[in-house]
Coordinates of C-alpha atoms in Angstrom, one line a residue:
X1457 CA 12.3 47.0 1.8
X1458 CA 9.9 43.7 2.5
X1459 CA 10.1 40.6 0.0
X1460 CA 7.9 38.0 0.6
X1461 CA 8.8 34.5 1.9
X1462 CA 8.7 31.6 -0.5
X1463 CA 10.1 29.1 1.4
X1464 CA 12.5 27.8 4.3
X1465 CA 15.4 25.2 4.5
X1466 CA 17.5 24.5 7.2
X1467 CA 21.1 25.7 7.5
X1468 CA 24.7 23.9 6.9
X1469 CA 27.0 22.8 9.6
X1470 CA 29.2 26.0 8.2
X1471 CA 27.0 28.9 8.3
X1472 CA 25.2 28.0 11.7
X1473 CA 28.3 27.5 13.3
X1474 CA 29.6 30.8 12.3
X1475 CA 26.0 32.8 13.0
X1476 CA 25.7 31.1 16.9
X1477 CA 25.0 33.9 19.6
X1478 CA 24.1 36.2 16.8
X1479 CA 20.8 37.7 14.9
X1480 CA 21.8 35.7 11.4
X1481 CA 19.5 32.2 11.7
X1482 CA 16.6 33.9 12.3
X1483 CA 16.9 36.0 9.9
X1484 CA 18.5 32.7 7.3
X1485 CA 15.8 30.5 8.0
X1486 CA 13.3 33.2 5.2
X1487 CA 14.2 33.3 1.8
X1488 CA 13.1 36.4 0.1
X1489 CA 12.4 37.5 -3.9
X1490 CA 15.4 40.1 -4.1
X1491 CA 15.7 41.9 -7.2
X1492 CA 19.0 41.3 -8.9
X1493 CA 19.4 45.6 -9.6
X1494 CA 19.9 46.1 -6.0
X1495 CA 22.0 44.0 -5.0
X1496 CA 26.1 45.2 -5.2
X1497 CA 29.0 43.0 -5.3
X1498 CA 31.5 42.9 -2.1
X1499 CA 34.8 44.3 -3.4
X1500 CA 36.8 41.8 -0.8
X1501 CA 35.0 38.9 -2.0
X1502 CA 37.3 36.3 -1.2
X1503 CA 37.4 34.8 -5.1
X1504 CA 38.1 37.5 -7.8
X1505 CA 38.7 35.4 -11.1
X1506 CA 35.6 34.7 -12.7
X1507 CA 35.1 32.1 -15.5
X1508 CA 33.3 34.4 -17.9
X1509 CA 32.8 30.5 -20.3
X1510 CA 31.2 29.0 -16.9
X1511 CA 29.1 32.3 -16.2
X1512 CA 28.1 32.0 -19.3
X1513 CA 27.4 28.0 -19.9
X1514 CA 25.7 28.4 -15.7
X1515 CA 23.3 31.5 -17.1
X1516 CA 21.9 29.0 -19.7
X1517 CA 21.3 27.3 -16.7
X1518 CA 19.5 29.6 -15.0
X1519 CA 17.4 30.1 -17.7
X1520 CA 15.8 26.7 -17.5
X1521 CA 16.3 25.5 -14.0
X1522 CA 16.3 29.4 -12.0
X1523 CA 18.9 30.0 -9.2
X1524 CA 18.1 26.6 -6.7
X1525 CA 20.7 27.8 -4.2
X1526 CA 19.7 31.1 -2.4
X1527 CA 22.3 34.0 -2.3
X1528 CA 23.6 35.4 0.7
X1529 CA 22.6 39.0 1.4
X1530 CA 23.3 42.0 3.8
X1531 CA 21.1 44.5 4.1
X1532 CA 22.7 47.7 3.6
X1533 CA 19.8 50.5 3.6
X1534 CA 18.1 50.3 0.2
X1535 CA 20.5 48.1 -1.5
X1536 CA 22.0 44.6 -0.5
X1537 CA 25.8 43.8 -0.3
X1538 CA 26.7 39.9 -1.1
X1539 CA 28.1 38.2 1.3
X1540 CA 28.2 34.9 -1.0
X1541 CA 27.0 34.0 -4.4
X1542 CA 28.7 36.4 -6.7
X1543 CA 29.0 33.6 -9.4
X1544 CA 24.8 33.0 -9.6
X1545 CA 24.0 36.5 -9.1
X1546 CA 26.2 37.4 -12.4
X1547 CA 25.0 34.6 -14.3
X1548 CA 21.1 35.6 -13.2
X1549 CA 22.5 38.9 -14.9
X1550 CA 24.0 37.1 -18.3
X1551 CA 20.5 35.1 -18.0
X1552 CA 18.3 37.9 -18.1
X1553 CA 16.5 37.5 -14.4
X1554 CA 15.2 39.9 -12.9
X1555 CA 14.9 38.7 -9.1
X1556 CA 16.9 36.2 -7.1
X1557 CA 15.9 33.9 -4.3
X1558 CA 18.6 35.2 -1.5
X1559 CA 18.6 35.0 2.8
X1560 CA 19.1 38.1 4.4
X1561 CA 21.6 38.2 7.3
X1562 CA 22.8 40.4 10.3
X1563 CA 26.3 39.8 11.7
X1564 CA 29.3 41.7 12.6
X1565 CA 31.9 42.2 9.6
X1566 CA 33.9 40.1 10.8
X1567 CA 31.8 37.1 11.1
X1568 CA 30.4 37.7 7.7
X1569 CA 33.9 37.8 5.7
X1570 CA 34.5 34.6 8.2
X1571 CA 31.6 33.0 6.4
X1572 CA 32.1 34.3 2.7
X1573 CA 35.7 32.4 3.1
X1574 CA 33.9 29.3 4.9
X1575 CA 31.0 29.1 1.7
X1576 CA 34.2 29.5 -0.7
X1577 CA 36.1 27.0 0.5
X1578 CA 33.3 24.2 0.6
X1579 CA 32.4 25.1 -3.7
X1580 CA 32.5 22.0 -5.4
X1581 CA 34.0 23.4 -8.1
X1582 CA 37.4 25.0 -6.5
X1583 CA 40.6 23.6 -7.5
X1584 CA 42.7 21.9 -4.7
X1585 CA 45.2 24.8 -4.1
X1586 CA 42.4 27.2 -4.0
X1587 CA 40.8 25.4 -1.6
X1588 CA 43.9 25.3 0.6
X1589 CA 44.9 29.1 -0.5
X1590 CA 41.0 29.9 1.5
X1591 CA 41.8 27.3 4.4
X1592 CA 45.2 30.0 5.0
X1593 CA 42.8 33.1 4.5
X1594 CA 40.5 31.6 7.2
X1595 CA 43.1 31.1 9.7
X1596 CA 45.3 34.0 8.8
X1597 CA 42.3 36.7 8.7
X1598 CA 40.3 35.5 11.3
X1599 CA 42.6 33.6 14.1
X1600 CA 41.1 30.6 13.7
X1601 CA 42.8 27.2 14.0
X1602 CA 42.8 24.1 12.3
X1603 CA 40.9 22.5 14.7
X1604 CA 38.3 25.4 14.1
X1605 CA 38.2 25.2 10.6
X1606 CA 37.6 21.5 10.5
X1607 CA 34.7 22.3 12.9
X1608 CA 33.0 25.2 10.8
X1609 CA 33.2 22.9 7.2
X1610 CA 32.5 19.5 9.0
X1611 CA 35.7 18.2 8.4
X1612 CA 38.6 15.9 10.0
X1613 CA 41.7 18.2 11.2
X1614 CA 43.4 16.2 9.6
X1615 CA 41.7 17.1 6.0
X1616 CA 42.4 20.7 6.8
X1617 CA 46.1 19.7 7.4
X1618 CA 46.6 17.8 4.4
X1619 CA 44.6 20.5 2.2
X1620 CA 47.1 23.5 4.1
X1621 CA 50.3 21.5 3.3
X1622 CA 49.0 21.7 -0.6
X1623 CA 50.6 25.2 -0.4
X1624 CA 54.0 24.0 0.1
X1625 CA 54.4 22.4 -3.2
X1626 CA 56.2 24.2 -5.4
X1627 CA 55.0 26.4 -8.0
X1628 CA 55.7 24.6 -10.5
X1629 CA 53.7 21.4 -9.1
X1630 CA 51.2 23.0 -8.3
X1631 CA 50.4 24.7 -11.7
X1632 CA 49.9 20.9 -12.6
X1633 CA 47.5 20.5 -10.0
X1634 CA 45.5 23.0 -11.2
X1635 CA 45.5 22.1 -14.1
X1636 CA 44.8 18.3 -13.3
X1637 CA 47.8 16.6 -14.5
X1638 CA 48.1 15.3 -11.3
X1639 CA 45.8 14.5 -9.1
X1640 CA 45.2 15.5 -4.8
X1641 CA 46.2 12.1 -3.7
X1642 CA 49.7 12.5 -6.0
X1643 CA 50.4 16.2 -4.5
X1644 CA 50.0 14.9 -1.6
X1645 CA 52.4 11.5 -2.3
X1646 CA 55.2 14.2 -3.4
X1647 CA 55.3 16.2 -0.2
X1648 CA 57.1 13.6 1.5
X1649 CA 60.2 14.6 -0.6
X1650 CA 62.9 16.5 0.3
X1651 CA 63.8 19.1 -2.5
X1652 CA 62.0 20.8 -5.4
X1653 CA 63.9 18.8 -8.1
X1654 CA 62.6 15.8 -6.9
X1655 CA 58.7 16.4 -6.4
X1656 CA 59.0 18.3 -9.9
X1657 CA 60.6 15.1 -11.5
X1658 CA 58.5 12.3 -9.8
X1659 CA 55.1 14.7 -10.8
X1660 CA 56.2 14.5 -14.3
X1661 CA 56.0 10.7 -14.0
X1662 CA 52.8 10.8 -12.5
X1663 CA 51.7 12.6 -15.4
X1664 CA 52.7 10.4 -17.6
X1665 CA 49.8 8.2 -16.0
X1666 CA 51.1 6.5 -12.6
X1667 CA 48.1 5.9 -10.2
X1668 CA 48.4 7.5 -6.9
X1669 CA 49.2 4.2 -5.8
X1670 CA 52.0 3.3 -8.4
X1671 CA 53.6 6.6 -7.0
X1672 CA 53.0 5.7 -3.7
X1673 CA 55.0 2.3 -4.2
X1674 CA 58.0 3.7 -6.4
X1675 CA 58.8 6.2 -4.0
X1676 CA 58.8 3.5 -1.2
X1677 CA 61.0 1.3 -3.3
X1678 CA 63.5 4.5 -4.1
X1679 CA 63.5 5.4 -0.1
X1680 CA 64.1 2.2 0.5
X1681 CA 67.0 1.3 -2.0
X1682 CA 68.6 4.9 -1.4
X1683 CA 68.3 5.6 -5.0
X1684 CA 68.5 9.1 -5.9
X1685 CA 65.9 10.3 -7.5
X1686 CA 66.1 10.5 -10.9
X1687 CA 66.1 14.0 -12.6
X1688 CA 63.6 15.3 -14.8
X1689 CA 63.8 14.5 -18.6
X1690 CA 63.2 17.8 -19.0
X1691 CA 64.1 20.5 -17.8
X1692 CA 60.7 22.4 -18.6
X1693 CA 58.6 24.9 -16.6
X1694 CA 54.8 23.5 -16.2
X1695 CA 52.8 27.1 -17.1
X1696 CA 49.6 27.2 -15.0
X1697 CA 46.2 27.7 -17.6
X1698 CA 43.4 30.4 -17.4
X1699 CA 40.6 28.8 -15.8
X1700 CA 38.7 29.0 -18.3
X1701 CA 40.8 26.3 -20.2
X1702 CA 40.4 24.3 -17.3
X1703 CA 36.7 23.8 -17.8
X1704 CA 37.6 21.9 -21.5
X1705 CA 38.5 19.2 -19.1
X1706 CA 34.8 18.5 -18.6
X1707 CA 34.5 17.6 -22.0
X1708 CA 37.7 15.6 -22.6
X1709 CA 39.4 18.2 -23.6
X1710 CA 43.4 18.8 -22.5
X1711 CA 45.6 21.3 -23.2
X1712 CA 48.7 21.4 -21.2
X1713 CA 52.3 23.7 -22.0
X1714 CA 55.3 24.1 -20.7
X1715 CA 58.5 26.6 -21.4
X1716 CA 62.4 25.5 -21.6
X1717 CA 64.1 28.6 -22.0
X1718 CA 63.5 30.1 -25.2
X1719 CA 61.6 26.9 -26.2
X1720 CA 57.9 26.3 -25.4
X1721 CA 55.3 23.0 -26.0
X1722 CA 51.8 23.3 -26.7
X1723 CA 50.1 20.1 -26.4
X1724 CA 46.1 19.7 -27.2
X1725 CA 44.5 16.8 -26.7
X1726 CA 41.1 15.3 -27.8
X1727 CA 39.6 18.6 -29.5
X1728 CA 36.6 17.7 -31.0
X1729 CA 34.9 19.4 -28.4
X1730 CA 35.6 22.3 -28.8
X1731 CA 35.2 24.6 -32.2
X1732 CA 37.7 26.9 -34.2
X1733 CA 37.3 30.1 -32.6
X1734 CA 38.2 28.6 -29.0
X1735 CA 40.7 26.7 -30.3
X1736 CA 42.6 29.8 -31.4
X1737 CA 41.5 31.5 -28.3
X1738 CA 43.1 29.2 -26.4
X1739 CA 46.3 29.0 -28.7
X1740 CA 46.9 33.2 -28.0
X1741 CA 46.1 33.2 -24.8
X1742 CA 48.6 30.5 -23.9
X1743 CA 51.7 32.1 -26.0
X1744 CA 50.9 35.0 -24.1
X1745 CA 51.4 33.1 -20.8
X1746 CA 54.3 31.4 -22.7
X1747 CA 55.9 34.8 -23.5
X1748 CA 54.6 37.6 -21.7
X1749 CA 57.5 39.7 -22.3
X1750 CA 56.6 39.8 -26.3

């Protein structure tokens, strides 16, 4: 099956360090016309939850501006497997297109899951923990180390450290990473202490609207006095959000909840953003994480 070529653009750092000694950059270097019926999802693709409000608000997109970043295609006899680009190729869908502009690869299997993992990770629009939670797929999946992952992403070892280490937080802190209570820099702050109780309590301060720095320097005053830290006021379980909810925060919007026992709090923030329907969208959907049992 021939598409023509409409244009060429030279590779990232990621993908032409994964393709070396192989067939893929000659083949990446051509961007073909691929229409968007043959082209199949891969069923390990390494992110599953899809934002159907972002597929949505990226196919209106689409329809003005067209897909600008080519998918990532395998060949697999009349039909094409992606390797990367789920995301555009279902909002072409939503949108209505009808081809895609994609580069067409050649690589063992395992190089190419190496590389759907390596595009995942470098998404701008991936939380911190799923970031890190693709950094530990990486090295677990494909024996890589950190020094290896650093060089296919063009990053410091150390970034990839700091991003792993992420996954040591609790659960509960990092739901409120996710859902951007707290910030990278203030995850990271909290992994200096020693139990759960602590980095739960101190990220419920930072919450509350400490800088990273003001964290930084109240736990150095605490060490440094031999304070125990403080419990948590509350006793409360942060509740991660859909992603879905998470987009809101583009607009303003927050909504954040928590469960005590039997007790849960709601709390919605600056909601002129978004209309009635959502609103009660987004009030079900979180008594439902709230209470799953009911």
């Amino acid at each position: 099956m021939a598409h023509p070529k409409v244009r060429t653009r030279a590779l990232g750092k990621g993908l032409s360090a994964l393709l070396e000694g192989t067939e893929g950059p000659a083949s990446l270097e051509k961007i073909y016309r691929v229409s968007v019926s043959d082209i199949h999802p891969d069923p390990e693709q390494p992110r599953q939850d899809m934002d159907e409000e972002g597929l949505q608000s990226l196919a209106e997109s689409l329809k003005v501006y067209g897909v600008l970043q080519p998918l990532l295609l395998k060949a697999e006899g009349q039909m094409y497997r992606l390797v990367a680009g789920e995301r555009r190729w279902r909002a072409a869908q939503l949108a209505g297109l009808e081809e895609v502009p994609a580069r067409v690869i050649e690589g063992s299997e395992g190089a190419l899951r190496e590389m759907a993992l390596v595009e995942n990770v470098q998404r701008k629009d991936l939380s911190p923990i799923e970031i890190a939670s693709a950094l530990q797929a990486l090295i677990r999946r494909h024996g890589l180390t950190q020094e290896d992952c650093a060089s296919r992403l063009g990053w410091s070892r150390a970034l990839v450290a700091n991003r792993l280490r992420l996954l040591n937080l609790p659960e509960s802190v990092r739901a409120m990473l996710a859902d951007e209570r707290i910030t990278e820099g203030h995850a990271r702050a909290l992994l200096g202490l020693e139990t759960e109780e602590e980095m739960l309590s101190w990220a419920e301060r930072a919450a509350g609207g400490m800088s990273v720095r003001q964290l930084e320097a109240a736990l150095r005053e605490a060490a440094a006095s031999g304070r125990v830290v403080e419990k948590a006021a509350s006793k409360s379980t942060p509740i991660q959000l859909p992603r879905r909810f998470r987009n809101y925060s583009r607009h303003g919007v927050r909504i954040r909840m928590s469960r005590r026992g039997e007790a849960a709090r709601i709390v919605l923030e600056n909601l002129k953003w978004i209309g009635d329907e959502q609103l009660m969208s987004a009030l079900e959907e979180c008594l439902q994480r709230l209470y799953p049992e009911a």
